[in-house]
Coordinates of C-alpha atoms in Angstrom, one line a residue:
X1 CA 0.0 0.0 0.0
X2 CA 2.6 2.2 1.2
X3 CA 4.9 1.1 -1.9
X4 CA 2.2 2.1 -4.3
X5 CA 1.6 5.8 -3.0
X6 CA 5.1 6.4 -3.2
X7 CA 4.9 5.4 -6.6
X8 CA 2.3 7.0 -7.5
X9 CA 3.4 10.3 -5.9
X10 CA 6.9 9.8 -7.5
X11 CA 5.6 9.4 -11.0
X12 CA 3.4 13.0 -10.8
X13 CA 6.3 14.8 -8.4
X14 CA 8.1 13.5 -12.0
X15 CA 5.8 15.4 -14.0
X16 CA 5.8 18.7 -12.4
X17 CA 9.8 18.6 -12.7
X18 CA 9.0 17.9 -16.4
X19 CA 6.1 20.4 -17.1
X20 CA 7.5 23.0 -14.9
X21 CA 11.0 22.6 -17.1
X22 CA 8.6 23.2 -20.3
X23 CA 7.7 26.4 -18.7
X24 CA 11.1 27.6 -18.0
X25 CA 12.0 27.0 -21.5
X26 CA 8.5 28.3 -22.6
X27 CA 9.1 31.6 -21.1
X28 CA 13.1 32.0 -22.2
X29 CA 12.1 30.7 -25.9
X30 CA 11.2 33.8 -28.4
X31 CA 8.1 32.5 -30.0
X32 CA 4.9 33.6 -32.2
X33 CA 2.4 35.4 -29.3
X34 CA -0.4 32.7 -30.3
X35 CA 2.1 29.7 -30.3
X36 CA 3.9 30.6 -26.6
X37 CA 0.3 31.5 -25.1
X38 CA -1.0 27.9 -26.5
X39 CA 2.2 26.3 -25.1
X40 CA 2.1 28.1 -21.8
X41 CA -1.5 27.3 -20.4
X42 CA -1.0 23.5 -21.9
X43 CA 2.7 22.9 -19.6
X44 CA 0.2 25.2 -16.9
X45 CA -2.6 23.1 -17.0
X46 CA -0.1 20.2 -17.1
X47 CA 1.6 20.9 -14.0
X48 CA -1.5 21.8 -12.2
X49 CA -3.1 18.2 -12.9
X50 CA -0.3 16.6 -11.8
X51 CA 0.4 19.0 -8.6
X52 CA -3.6 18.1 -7.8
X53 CA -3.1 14.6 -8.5
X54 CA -0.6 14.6 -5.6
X55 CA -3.1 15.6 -3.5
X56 CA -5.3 13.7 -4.4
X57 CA -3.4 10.4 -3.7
X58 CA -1.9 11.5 -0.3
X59 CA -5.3 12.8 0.8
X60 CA -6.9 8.9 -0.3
X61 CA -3.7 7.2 0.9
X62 CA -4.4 8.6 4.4
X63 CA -7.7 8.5 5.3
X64 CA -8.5 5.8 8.2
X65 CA -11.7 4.0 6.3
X66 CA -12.7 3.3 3.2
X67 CA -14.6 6.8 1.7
X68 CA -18.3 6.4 1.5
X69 CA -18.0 7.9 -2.1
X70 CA -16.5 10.5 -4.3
X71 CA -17.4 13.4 -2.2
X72 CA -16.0 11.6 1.4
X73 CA -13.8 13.8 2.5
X74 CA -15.5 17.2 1.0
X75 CA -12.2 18.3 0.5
X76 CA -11.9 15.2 -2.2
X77 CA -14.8 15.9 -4.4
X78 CA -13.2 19.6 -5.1
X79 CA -9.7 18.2 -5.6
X80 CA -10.8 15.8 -8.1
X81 CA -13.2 18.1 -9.8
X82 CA -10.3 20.6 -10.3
X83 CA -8.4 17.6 -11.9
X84 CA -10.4 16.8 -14.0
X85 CA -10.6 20.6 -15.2
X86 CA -7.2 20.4 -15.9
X87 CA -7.1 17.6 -17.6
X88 CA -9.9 18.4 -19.7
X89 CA -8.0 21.9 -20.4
X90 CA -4.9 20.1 -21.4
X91 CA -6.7 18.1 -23.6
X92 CA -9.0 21.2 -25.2
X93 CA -5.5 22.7 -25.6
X94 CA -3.6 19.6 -27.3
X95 CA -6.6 20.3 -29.7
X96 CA -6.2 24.0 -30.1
X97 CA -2.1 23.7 -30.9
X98 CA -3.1 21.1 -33.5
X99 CA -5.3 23.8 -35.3
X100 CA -2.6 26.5 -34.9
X101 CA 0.2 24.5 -36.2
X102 CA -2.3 23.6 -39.2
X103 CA -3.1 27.0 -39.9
X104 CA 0.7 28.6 -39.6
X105 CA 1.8 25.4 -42.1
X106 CA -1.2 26.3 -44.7
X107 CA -1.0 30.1 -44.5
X108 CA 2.0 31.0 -43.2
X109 CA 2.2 34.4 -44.9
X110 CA -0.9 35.5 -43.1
X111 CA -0.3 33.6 -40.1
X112 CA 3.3 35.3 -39.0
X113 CA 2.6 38.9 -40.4
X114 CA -0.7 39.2 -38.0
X115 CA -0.8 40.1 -34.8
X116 CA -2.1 37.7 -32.1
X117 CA -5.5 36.5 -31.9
X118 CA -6.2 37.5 -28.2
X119 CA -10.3 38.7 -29.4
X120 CA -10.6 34.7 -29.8
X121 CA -7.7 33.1 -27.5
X122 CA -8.7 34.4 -24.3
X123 CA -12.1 34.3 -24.6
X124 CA -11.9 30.9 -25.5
X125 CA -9.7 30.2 -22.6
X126 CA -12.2 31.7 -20.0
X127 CA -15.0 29.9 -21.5
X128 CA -13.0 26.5 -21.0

């Protein structure tokens, strides 16, 4: 039992070293506005699912009894709800770099003389 928190906790403390590296070179890397802000909330929402996911296993790892269900400690059903935003943002996001590299490869005149696309990317973002 004990052998497979640790693991479990080892593999996501893993990812946050990894996403949070992503992020470092994210920031220091010159890159078009629409492409870095794509790339930033992905590694974001990346780290954040795995930072949650640590909780989430220590906080089931340590309760006394079994949980009566998802929301069995309170705390539990809002730790897991904000991981599964996350990963449901990382995912929306995988999505949305797809498109963007699509669109820079077909039009790429267009794409790098324009200005970023903030009336649709944040927006978007929020609504997520």
């Amino acid at each position: 039992r004990k052998f497979g928190l640790a693991l479990l906790i080892f593999a996501n403390v893993i990812g946050c070293i990894i996403s949070s590296l992503l992020l470092k070179v994210l920031w220091m890397t010159r890159l078009h506005v629409n492409s870095g802000f794509l790339l930033k909330v992905w590694s974001t929402c990346f780290l954040l699912q795995f930072t949650l996911h640590i909780f989430l296993f220590s906080l089931n790892f340590s309760m006394d009894s079994k949980p009566k269900g998802k929301a069995d400690p309170p705390i539990r059903l809002t730790i897991y709800t904000f991981a599964l935003a996350a990963q449901l943002m990382s995912t929306t996001y995988e999505f949305f770099i797809g498109v963007e590299r699509l669109i820079s490869t077909t039009r790429p005149d267009k794409y790098y003389s324009r200005s970023a696309d903030r009336k649709l990317l944040y927006p978007v973002t929020l609504l997520i």
